[in-house]
């Protein structure tokens, strides 16, 4: 896998209609047939819904210019732990893997 975009900031509208800013890293395989998105810095309330809305925005605005149409996509969402420690927690967005 190779990193093709690092810490790209983007705007999305969340499930409540509030404009938000997120950060994404985009990794692709050497042939471009597989891709992994790492979403970071999303709002923490309703993080699953936030991630789905962010992915929806990216797939309709920015990702078609970076990825092949037949690329398989996995989305990893990183979020800070609730305890406030420096270790991040992550989950794979359902239906992306």
PDB file of N, CA and C in Angstrom:
ATOM      1  N   UNK A   1       0.854  -1.184   0.000  1.00  0.00           N
ATOM      2  CA  UNK A   1       0.000   0.000   0.000  1.00  0.00           C
ATOM      3  C   UNK A   1       0.890   1.234   0.000  1.00  0.00           C
ATOM      4  N   UNK A   2       0.420   2.233  -0.702  1.00  0.00           N
ATOM      5  CA  UNK A   2       1.149   3.494  -0.744  1.00  0.00           C
ATOM      6  C   UNK A   2       0.200   4.634  -0.386  1.00  0.00           C
ATOM      7  N   UNK A   3       0.721   5.586   0.328  1.00  0.00           N
ATOM      8  CA  UNK A   3      -0.050   6.746   0.758  1.00  0.00           C
ATOM      9  C   UNK A   3      -0.113   7.733  -0.395  1.00  0.00           C
ATOM     10  N   UNK A   4      -1.326   8.061  -0.864  1.00  0.00           N
ATOM     11  CA  UNK A   4      -1.438   9.025  -1.959  1.00  0.00           C
ATOM     12  C   UNK A   4      -1.953  10.389  -1.494  1.00  0.00           C
ATOM     13  N   UNK A   5      -2.628  10.442  -0.354  1.00  0.00           N
ATOM     14  CA  UNK A   5      -3.033  11.718   0.245  1.00  0.00           C
ATOM     15  C   UNK A   5      -2.903  11.588   1.745  1.00  0.00           C
ATOM     16  N   UNK A   6      -2.279  12.580   2.354  1.00  0.00           N
ATOM     17  CA  UNK A   6      -2.100  12.577   3.809  1.00  0.00           C
ATOM     18  C   UNK A   6      -2.753  13.828   4.389  1.00  0.00           C
ATOM     19  N   UNK A   7      -3.531  13.620   5.425  1.00  0.00           N
ATOM     20  CA  UNK A   7      -4.144  14.707   6.191  1.00  0.00           C
ATOM     21  C   UNK A   7      -4.875  15.706   5.307  1.00  0.00           C
ATOM     22  N   UNK A   8      -5.658  15.178   4.365  1.00  0.00           N
ATOM     23  CA  UNK A   8      -6.465  16.054   3.510  1.00  0.00           C
ATOM     24  C   UNK A   8      -7.707  16.501   4.275  1.00  0.00           C
ATOM     25  N   UNK A   9      -7.856  17.793   4.463  1.00  0.00           N
ATOM     26  CA  UNK A   9      -9.034  18.325   5.151  1.00  0.00           C
ATOM     27  C   UNK A   9     -10.184  18.461   4.165  1.00  0.00           C
ATOM     28  N   UNK A  10     -11.370  18.112   4.614  1.00  0.00           N
ATOM     29  CA  UNK A  10     -12.561  18.230   3.780  1.00  0.00           C
ATOM     30  C   UNK A  10     -13.739  18.648   4.649  1.00  0.00           C
ATOM     31  N   UNK A  11     -14.740  19.228   4.019  1.00  0.00           N
ATOM     32  CA  UNK A  11     -15.954  19.624   4.716  1.00  0.00           C
ATOM     33  C   UNK A  11     -17.065  18.650   4.372  1.00  0.00           C
ATOM     34  N   UNK A  12     -17.903  18.376   5.331  1.00  0.00           N
ATOM     35  CA  UNK A  12     -19.075  17.539   5.107  1.00  0.00           C
ATOM     36  C   UNK A  12     -20.200  18.051   5.988  1.00  0.00           C
ATOM     37  N   UNK A  13     -21.414  17.706   5.630  1.00  0.00           N
ATOM     38  CA  UNK A  13     -22.576  18.065   6.444  1.00  0.00           C
ATOM     39  C   UNK A  13     -23.009  16.820   7.198  1.00  0.00           C
ATOM     40  N   UNK A  14     -23.059  16.927   8.517  1.00  0.00           N
ATOM     41  CA  UNK A  14     -23.390  15.750   9.322  1.00  0.00           C
ATOM     42  C   UNK A  14     -24.880  15.418   9.256  1.00  0.00           C
ATOM     43  N   UNK A  15     -25.276  14.370   9.965  1.00  0.00           N
ATOM     44  CA  UNK A  15     -26.650  13.882   9.939  1.00  0.00           C
ATOM     45  C   UNK A  15     -27.643  14.842  10.586  1.00  0.00           C
ATOM     46  N   UNK A  16     -27.133  15.849  11.264  1.00  0.00           N
ATOM     47  CA  UNK A  16     -28.000  16.863  11.869  1.00  0.00           C
ATOM     48  C   UNK A  16     -28.026  18.156  11.052  1.00  0.00           C
ATOM     49  N   UNK A  17     -27.300  18.183   9.934  1.00  0.00           N
ATOM     50  CA  UNK A  17     -27.289  19.356   9.068  1.00  0.00           C
ATOM     51  C   UNK A  17     -26.239  20.391   9.428  1.00  0.00           C
ATOM     52  N   UNK A  18     -25.295  20.023  10.293  1.00  0.00           N
ATOM     53  CA  UNK A  18     -24.233  20.940  10.720  1.00  0.00           C
ATOM     54  C   UNK A  18     -23.007  20.708   9.841  1.00  0.00           C
ATOM     55  N   UNK A  19     -22.413  21.780   9.339  1.00  0.00           N
ATOM     56  CA  UNK A  19     -21.197  21.668   8.546  1.00  0.00           C
ATOM     57  C   UNK A  19     -20.022  21.343   9.456  1.00  0.00           C
ATOM     58  N   UNK A  20     -19.242  20.337   9.088  1.00  0.00           N
ATOM     59  CA  UNK A  20     -18.105  19.870   9.877  1.00  0.00           C
ATOM     60  C   UNK A  20     -16.868  19.772   8.999  1.00  0.00           C
ATOM     61  N   UNK A  21     -15.714  19.657   9.638  1.00  0.00           N
ATOM     62  CA  UNK A  21     -14.451  19.451   8.944  1.00  0.00           C
ATOM     63  C   UNK A  21     -13.862  18.135   9.441  1.00  0.00           C
ATOM     64  N   UNK A  22     -13.384  17.333   8.508  1.00  0.00           N
ATOM     65  CA  UNK A  22     -12.727  16.076   8.841  1.00  0.00           C
ATOM     66  C   UNK A  22     -11.393  15.992   8.127  1.00  0.00           C
ATOM     67  N   UNK A  23     -10.643  14.968   8.445  1.00  0.00           N
ATOM     68  CA  UNK A  23      -9.334  14.729   7.833  1.00  0.00           C
ATOM     69  C   UNK A  23      -9.317  13.295   7.336  1.00  0.00           C
ATOM     70  N   UNK A  24      -8.739  13.083   6.151  1.00  0.00           N
ATOM     71  CA  UNK A  24      -8.665  11.738   5.589  1.00  0.00           C
ATOM     72  C   UNK A  24      -7.276  11.470   5.027  1.00  0.00           C
ATOM     73  N   UNK A  25      -6.805  10.237   5.226  1.00  0.00           N
ATOM     74  CA  UNK A  25      -5.606   9.724   4.565  1.00  0.00           C
ATOM     75  C   UNK A  25      -6.095   8.675   3.579  1.00  0.00           C
ATOM     76  N   UNK A  26      -5.506   8.652   2.379  1.00  0.00           N
ATOM     77  CA  UNK A  26      -5.910   7.695   1.351  1.00  0.00           C
ATOM     78  C   UNK A  26      -4.713   6.824   0.988  1.00  0.00           C
ATOM     79  N   UNK A  27      -4.892   5.520   1.136  1.00  0.00           N
ATOM     80  CA  UNK A  27      -3.882   4.529   0.794  1.00  0.00           C
ATOM     81  C   UNK A  27      -4.422   3.696  -0.363  1.00  0.00           C
ATOM     82  N   UNK A  28      -3.561   3.348  -1.331  1.00  0.00           N
ATOM     83  CA  UNK A  28      -3.969   2.467  -2.419  1.00  0.00           C
ATOM     84  C   UNK A  28      -2.926   1.386  -2.630  1.00  0.00           C
ATOM     85  N   UNK A  29      -3.369   0.279  -3.199  1.00  0.00           N
ATOM     86  CA  UNK A  29      -2.435  -0.775  -3.587  1.00  0.00           C
ATOM     87  C   UNK A  29      -1.678  -0.300  -4.824  1.00  0.00           C
ATOM     88  N   UNK A  30      -0.614  -0.990  -5.146  1.00  0.00           N
ATOM     89  CA  UNK A  30       0.207  -0.549  -6.281  1.00  0.00           C
ATOM     90  C   UNK A  30      -0.573  -0.591  -7.588  1.00  0.00           C
ATOM     91  N   UNK A  31      -1.519  -1.513  -7.732  1.00  0.00           N
ATOM     92  CA  UNK A  31      -2.328  -1.578  -8.943  1.00  0.00           C
ATOM     93  C   UNK A  31      -3.549  -0.678  -8.900  1.00  0.00           C
ATOM     94  N   UNK A  32      -3.856  -0.131  -7.734  1.00  0.00           N
ATOM     95  CA  UNK A  32      -5.008   0.750  -7.591  1.00  0.00           C
ATOM     96  C   UNK A  32      -6.334   0.031  -7.442  1.00  0.00           C
ATOM     97  N   UNK A  33      -6.316  -1.306  -7.326  1.00  0.00           N
ATOM     98  CA  UNK A  33      -7.569  -2.042  -7.223  1.00  0.00           C
ATOM     99  C   UNK A  33      -8.097  -2.143  -5.791  1.00  0.00           C
ATOM    100  N   UNK A  34      -7.300  -1.746  -4.810  1.00  0.00           N
ATOM    101  CA  UNK A  34      -7.732  -1.715  -3.419  1.00  0.00           C
ATOM    102  C   UNK A  34      -7.366  -0.366  -2.819  1.00  0.00           C
ATOM    103  N   UNK A  35      -8.230   0.133  -1.955  1.00  0.00           N
ATOM    104  CA  UNK A  35      -7.967   1.416  -1.305  1.00  0.00           C
ATOM    105  C   UNK A  35      -8.441   1.360   0.143  1.00  0.00           C
ATOM    106  N   UNK A  36      -7.754   2.102   0.979  1.00  0.00           N
ATOM    107  CA  UNK A  36      -8.125   2.233   2.391  1.00  0.00           C
ATOM    108  C   UNK A  36      -8.188   3.721   2.706  1.00  0.00           C
ATOM    109  N   UNK A  37      -9.309   4.136   3.276  1.00  0.00           N
ATOM    110  CA  UNK A  37      -9.459   5.508   3.757  1.00  0.00           C
ATOM    111  C   UNK A  37      -9.355   5.485   5.266  1.00  0.00           C
ATOM    112  N   UNK A  38      -8.613   6.418   5.820  1.00  0.00           N
ATOM    113  CA  UNK A  38      -8.511   6.564   7.267  1.00  0.00           C
ATOM    114  C   UNK A  38      -9.104   7.928   7.609  1.00  0.00           C
ATOM    115  N   UNK A  39     -10.299   7.906   8.187  1.00  0.00           N
ATOM    116  CA  UNK A  39     -10.983   9.140   8.586  1.00  0.00           C
ATOM    117  C   UNK A  39     -10.575   9.499  10.006  1.00  0.00           C
ATOM    118  N   UNK A  40     -10.219  10.773  10.194  1.00  0.00           N
ATOM    119  CA  UNK A  40      -9.814  11.243  11.524  1.00  0.00           C
ATOM    120  C   UNK A  40     -10.488  12.585  11.825  1.00  0.00           C
ATOM    121  N   UNK A  41     -10.462  12.935  13.075  1.00  0.00           N
ATOM    122  CA  UNK A  41     -10.939  14.240  13.548  1.00  0.00           C
ATOM    123  C   UNK A  41     -12.412  14.506  13.222  1.00  0.00           C
ATOM    124  N   UNK A  42     -13.226  13.450  13.236  1.00  0.00           N
ATOM    125  CA  UNK A  42     -14.660  13.639  13.055  1.00  0.00           C
ATOM    126  C   UNK A  42     -15.282  13.981  14.402  1.00  0.00           C
ATOM    127  N   UNK A  43     -16.437  14.632  14.362  1.00  0.00           N
ATOM    128  CA  UNK A  43     -17.141  14.948  15.601  1.00  0.00           C
ATOM    129  C   UNK A  43     -17.463  13.653  16.334  1.00  0.00           C
ATOM    130  N   UNK A  44     -17.384  13.639  17.636  1.00  0.00           N
ATOM    131  CA  UNK A  44     -17.497  12.414  18.418  1.00  0.00           C
ATOM    132  C   UNK A  44     -18.926  12.018  18.776  1.00  0.00           C
ATOM    133  N   UNK A  45     -19.879  12.938  18.717  1.00  0.00           N
ATOM    134  CA  UNK A  45     -21.248  12.534  19.000  1.00  0.00           C
ATOM    135  C   UNK A  45     -21.825  11.853  17.760  1.00  0.00           C
ATOM    136  N   UNK A  46     -22.294  10.643  17.916  1.00  0.00           N
ATOM    137  CA  UNK A  46     -22.812   9.873  16.787  1.00  0.00           C
ATOM    138  C   UNK A  46     -21.740   9.606  15.747  1.00  0.00           C
ATOM    139  N   UNK A  47     -20.603   9.064  16.195  1.00  0.00           N
ATOM    140  CA  UNK A  47     -19.432   8.936  15.314  1.00  0.00           C
ATOM    141  C   UNK A  47     -19.713   8.037  14.109  1.00  0.00           C
ATOM    142  N   UNK A  48     -20.552   7.030  14.244  1.00  0.00           N
ATOM    143  CA  UNK A  48     -20.882   6.181  13.104  1.00  0.00           C
ATOM    144  C   UNK A  48     -21.639   6.975  12.034  1.00  0.00           C
ATOM    145  N   UNK A  49     -22.602   7.754  12.455  1.00  0.00           N
ATOM    146  CA  UNK A  49     -23.342   8.584  11.507  1.00  0.00           C
ATOM    147  C   UNK A  49     -22.439   9.655  10.895  1.00  0.00           C
ATOM    148  N   UNK A  50     -21.551  10.222  11.716  1.00  0.00           N
ATOM    149  CA  UNK A  50     -20.596  11.210  11.205  1.00  0.00           C
ATOM    150  C   UNK A  50     -19.726  10.593  10.110  1.00  0.00           C
ATOM    151  N   UNK A  51     -19.235   9.388  10.366  1.00  0.00           N
ATOM    152  CA  UNK A  51     -18.364   8.709   9.406  1.00  0.00           C
ATOM    153  C   UNK A  51     -19.113   8.385   8.118  1.00  0.00           C
ATOM    154  N   UNK A  52     -20.346   7.935   8.228  1.00  0.00           N
ATOM    155  CA  UNK A  52     -21.126   7.626   7.030  1.00  0.00           C
ATOM    156  C   UNK A  52     -21.381   8.869   6.193  1.00  0.00           C
ATOM    157  N   UNK A  53     -21.691   9.978   6.827  1.00  0.00           N
ATOM    158  CA  UNK A  53     -21.920  11.223   6.084  1.00  0.00           C
ATOM    159  C   UNK A  53     -20.628  11.740   5.460  1.00  0.00           C
ATOM    160  N   UNK A  54     -19.528  11.624   6.190  1.00  0.00           N
ATOM    161  CA  UNK A  54     -18.232  12.046   5.640  1.00  0.00           C
ATOM    162  C   UNK A  54     -17.871  11.202   4.426  1.00  0.00           C
ATOM    163  N   UNK A  55     -18.060   9.885   4.515  1.00  0.00           N
ATOM    164  CA  UNK A  55     -17.774   9.006   3.387  1.00  0.00           C
ATOM    165  C   UNK A  55     -18.679   9.325   2.203  1.00  0.00           C
ATOM    166  N   UNK A  56     -19.943   9.592   2.462  1.00  0.00           N
ATOM    167  CA  UNK A  56     -20.879   9.963   1.399  1.00  0.00           C
ATOM    168  C   UNK A  56     -20.391  11.214   0.658  1.00  0.00           C
ATOM    169  N   UNK A  57     -19.964  12.206   1.406  1.00  0.00           N
ATOM    170  CA  UNK A  57     -19.457  13.426   0.783  1.00  0.00           C
ATOM    171  C   UNK A  57     -18.213  13.147  -0.053  1.00  0.00           C
ATOM    172  N   UNK A  58     -17.279  12.372   0.497  1.00  0.00           N
ATOM    173  CA  UNK A  58     -16.052  12.067  -0.239  1.00  0.00           C
ATOM    174  C   UNK A  58     -16.325  11.277  -1.517  1.00  0.00           C
ATOM    175  N   UNK A  59     -17.245  10.321  -1.470  1.00  0.00           N
ATOM    176  CA  UNK A  59     -17.507   9.503  -2.656  1.00  0.00           C
ATOM    177  C   UNK A  59     -18.211  10.276  -3.760  1.00  0.00           C
ATOM    178  N   UNK A  60     -18.848  11.381  -3.409  1.00  0.00           N
ATOM    179  CA  UNK A  60     -19.532  12.179  -4.424  1.00  0.00           C
ATOM    180  C   UNK A  60     -18.760  13.414  -4.860  1.00  0.00           C
ATOM    181  N   UNK A  61     -17.669  13.715  -4.199  1.00  0.00           N
ATOM    182  CA  UNK A  61     -16.943  14.937  -4.557  1.00  0.00           C
ATOM    183  C   UNK A  61     -15.492  14.701  -4.934  1.00  0.00           C
ATOM    184  N   UNK A  62     -14.754  13.956  -4.171  1.00  0.00           N
ATOM    185  CA  UNK A  62     -13.299  13.946  -4.253  1.00  0.00           C
ATOM    186  C   UNK A  62     -12.708  12.601  -4.642  1.00  0.00           C
ATOM    187  N   UNK A  63     -13.236  11.516  -4.127  1.00  0.00           N
ATOM    188  CA  UNK A  63     -12.668  10.194  -4.385  1.00  0.00           C
ATOM    189  C   UNK A  63     -12.735   9.746  -5.844  1.00  0.00           C
ATOM    190  N   UNK A  64     -13.752  10.102  -6.617  1.00  0.00           N
ATOM    191  CA  UNK A  64     -13.755   9.667  -8.020  1.00  0.00           C
ATOM    192  C   UNK A  64     -12.538  10.145  -8.815  1.00  0.00           C
ATOM    193  N   UNK A  65     -11.899  11.197  -8.379  1.00  0.00           N
ATOM    194  CA  UNK A  65     -10.706  11.705  -9.057  1.00  0.00           C
ATOM    195  C   UNK A  65      -9.430  10.989  -8.620  1.00  0.00           C
ATOM    196  N   UNK A  66      -9.480  10.282  -7.498  1.00  0.00           N
ATOM    197  CA  UNK A  66      -8.292   9.613  -6.965  1.00  0.00           C
ATOM    198  C   UNK A  66      -8.286   8.104  -7.173  1.00  0.00           C
ATOM    199  N   UNK A  67      -9.457   7.495  -7.143  1.00  0.00           N
ATOM    200  CA  UNK A  67      -9.532   6.036  -7.151  1.00  0.00           C
ATOM    201  C   UNK A  67     -10.165   5.513  -8.432  1.00  0.00           C
ATOM    202  N   UNK A  68      -9.760   4.304  -8.801  1.00  0.00           N
ATOM    203  CA  UNK A  68     -10.387   3.638  -9.932  1.00  0.00           C
ATOM    204  C   UNK A  68     -11.828   3.308  -9.578  1.00  0.00           C
ATOM    205  N   UNK A  69     -12.729   3.315 -10.559  1.00  0.00           N
ATOM    206  CA  UNK A  69     -14.135   3.020 -10.251  1.00  0.00           C
ATOM    207  C   UNK A  69     -14.366   1.612  -9.710  1.00  0.00           C
ATOM    208  N   UNK A  70     -13.482   0.666 -10.060  1.00  0.00           N
ATOM    209  CA  UNK A  70     -13.669  -0.708  -9.612  1.00  0.00           C
ATOM    210  C   UNK A  70     -12.854  -1.051  -8.361  1.00  0.00           C
ATOM    211  N   UNK A  71     -12.261  -0.056  -7.733  1.00  0.00           N
ATOM    212  CA  UNK A  71     -11.431  -0.295  -6.540  1.00  0.00           C
ATOM    213  C   UNK A  71     -12.301  -0.739  -5.373  1.00  0.00           C
ATOM    214  N   UNK A  72     -11.831  -1.757  -4.646  1.00  0.00           N
ATOM    215  CA  UNK A  72     -12.520  -2.132  -3.412  1.00  0.00           C
ATOM    216  C   UNK A  72     -12.048  -1.179  -2.312  1.00  0.00           C
ATOM    217  N   UNK A  73     -12.977  -0.772  -1.480  1.00  0.00           N
ATOM    218  CA  UNK A  73     -12.709   0.290  -0.508  1.00  0.00           C
ATOM    219  C   UNK A  73     -12.972  -0.191   0.903  1.00  0.00           C
ATOM    220  N   UNK A  74     -12.022   0.055   1.802  1.00  0.00           N
ATOM    221  CA  UNK A  74     -12.206  -0.178   3.235  1.00  0.00           C
ATOM    222  C   UNK A  74     -12.024   1.169   3.927  1.00  0.00           C
ATOM    223  N   UNK A  75     -12.850   1.431   4.917  1.00  0.00           N
ATOM    224  CA  UNK A  75     -12.808   2.706   5.626  1.00  0.00           C
ATOM    225  C   UNK A  75     -12.545   2.445   7.100  1.00  0.00           C
ATOM    226  N   UNK A  76     -11.474   3.029   7.609  1.00  0.00           N
ATOM    227  CA  UNK A  76     -11.119   2.937   9.019  1.00  0.00           C
ATOM    228  C   UNK A  76     -11.360   4.305   9.645  1.00  0.00           C
ATOM    229  N   UNK A  77     -12.084   4.321  10.745  1.00  0.00           N
ATOM    230  CA  UNK A  77     -12.380   5.574  11.439  1.00  0.00           C
ATOM    231  C   UNK A  77     -11.586   5.593  12.733  1.00  0.00           C
ATOM    232  N   UNK A  78     -10.704   6.562  12.881  1.00  0.00           N
ATOM    233  CA  UNK A  78      -9.927   6.716  14.110  1.00  0.00           C
ATOM    234  C   UNK A  78     -10.570   7.784  14.975  1.00  0.00           C
ATOM    235  N   UNK A  79     -10.621   7.493  16.246  1.00  0.00           N
ATOM    236  CA  UNK A  79     -11.170   8.479  17.191  1.00  0.00           C
ATOM    237  C   UNK A  79     -10.390   8.402  18.482  1.00  0.00           C
ATOM    238  N   UNK A  80     -10.295   9.520  19.183  1.00  0.00           N
ATOM    239  CA  UNK A  80      -9.574   9.493  20.459  1.00  0.00           C
ATOM    240  C   UNK A  80     -10.326   8.645  21.474  1.00  0.00           C
ATOM    241  N   UNK A  81      -9.593   8.073  22.400  1.00  0.00           N
ATOM    242  CA  UNK A  81     -10.253   7.269  23.431  1.00  0.00           C
ATOM    243  C   UNK A  81     -11.020   8.176  24.380  1.00  0.00           C
ATOM    244  N   UNK A  82     -12.051   7.616  24.991  1.00  0.00           N
ATOM    245  CA  UNK A  82     -12.872   8.398  25.925  1.00  0.00           C
ATOM    246  C   UNK A  82     -12.098   8.798  27.174  1.00  0.00           C
ATOM    247  N   UNK A  83     -11.071   8.032  27.514  1.00  0.00           N
ATOM    248  CA  UNK A  83     -10.303   8.318  28.727  1.00  0.00           C
ATOM    249  C   UNK A  83      -9.373   9.518  28.549  1.00  0.00           C
ATOM    250  N   UNK A  84      -9.218   9.989  27.313  1.00  0.00           N
ATOM    251  CA  UNK A  84      -8.367  11.147  27.083  1.00  0.00           C
ATOM    252  C   UNK A  84      -6.897  10.820  26.933  1.00  0.00           C
ATOM    253  N   UNK A  85      -6.560   9.526  26.895  1.00  0.00           N
ATOM    254  CA  UNK A  85      -5.159   9.160  26.716  1.00  0.00           C
ATOM    255  C   UNK A  85      -4.762   9.388  25.258  1.00  0.00           C
ATOM    256  N   UNK A  86      -3.498   9.290  24.969  1.00  0.00           N
ATOM    257  CA  UNK A  86      -2.999   9.562  23.631  1.00  0.00           C
ATOM    258  C   UNK A  86      -3.282   8.425  22.656  1.00  0.00           C
ATOM    259  N   UNK A  87      -3.672   7.260  23.142  1.00  0.00           N
ATOM    260  CA  UNK A  87      -3.910   6.118  22.259  1.00  0.00           C
ATOM    261  C   UNK A  87      -5.260   6.253  21.558  1.00  0.00           C
ATOM    262  N   UNK A  88      -5.236   6.200  20.242  1.00  0.00           N
ATOM    263  CA  UNK A  88      -6.467   6.333  19.458  1.00  0.00           C
ATOM    264  C   UNK A  88      -7.176   4.989  19.358  1.00  0.00           C
ATOM    265  N   UNK A  89      -8.455   5.032  19.165  1.00  0.00           N
ATOM    266  CA  UNK A  89      -9.266   3.841  18.944  1.00  0.00           C
ATOM    267  C   UNK A  89      -9.779   3.906  17.519  1.00  0.00           C
ATOM    268  N   UNK A  90     -10.050   2.773  16.930  1.00  0.00           N
ATOM    269  CA  UNK A  90     -10.539   2.772  15.565  1.00  0.00           C
ATOM    270  C   UNK A  90     -11.571   1.689  15.338  1.00  0.00           C
ATOM    271  N   UNK A  91     -12.357   1.836  14.281  1.00  0.00           N
ATOM    272  CA  UNK A  91     -13.272   0.795  13.848  1.00  0.00           C
ATOM    273  C   UNK A  91     -13.408   0.892  12.344  1.00  0.00           C
ATOM    274  N   UNK A  92     -13.804  -0.221  11.747  1.00  0.00           N
ATOM    275  CA  UNK A  92     -14.018  -0.272  10.313  1.00  0.00           C
ATOM    276  C   UNK A  92     -15.475   0.068  10.058  1.00  0.00           C
ATOM    277  N   UNK A  93     -15.702   0.984   9.137  1.00  0.00           N
ATOM    278  CA  UNK A  93     -17.047   1.394   8.814  1.00  0.00           C
ATOM    279  C   UNK A  93     -17.793   0.208   8.186  1.00  0.00           C
ATOM    280  N   UNK A  94     -18.957  -0.171   8.712  1.00  0.00           N
ATOM    281  CA  UNK A  94     -19.708  -1.312   8.160  1.00  0.00           C
ATOM    282  C   UNK A  94     -19.968  -1.145   6.678  1.00  0.00           C
ATOM    283  N   UNK A  95     -19.978  -2.236   5.969  1.00  0.00           N
ATOM    284  CA  UNK A  95     -20.236  -2.318   4.532  1.00  0.00           C
ATOM    285  C   UNK A  95     -19.126  -1.730   3.684  1.00  0.00           C
ATOM    286  N   UNK A  96     -18.014  -1.340   4.271  1.00  0.00           N
ATOM    287  CA  UNK A  96     -16.924  -0.828   3.457  1.00  0.00           C
ATOM    288  C   UNK A  96     -15.864  -1.892   3.212  1.00  0.00           C
ATOM    289  N   UNK A  97     -15.799  -2.882   4.078  1.00  0.00           N
ATOM    290  CA  UNK A  97     -14.768  -3.915   3.932  1.00  0.00           C
ATOM    291  C   UNK A  97     -15.297  -5.110   3.173  1.00  0.00           C
TER     292      UNK A  97
END
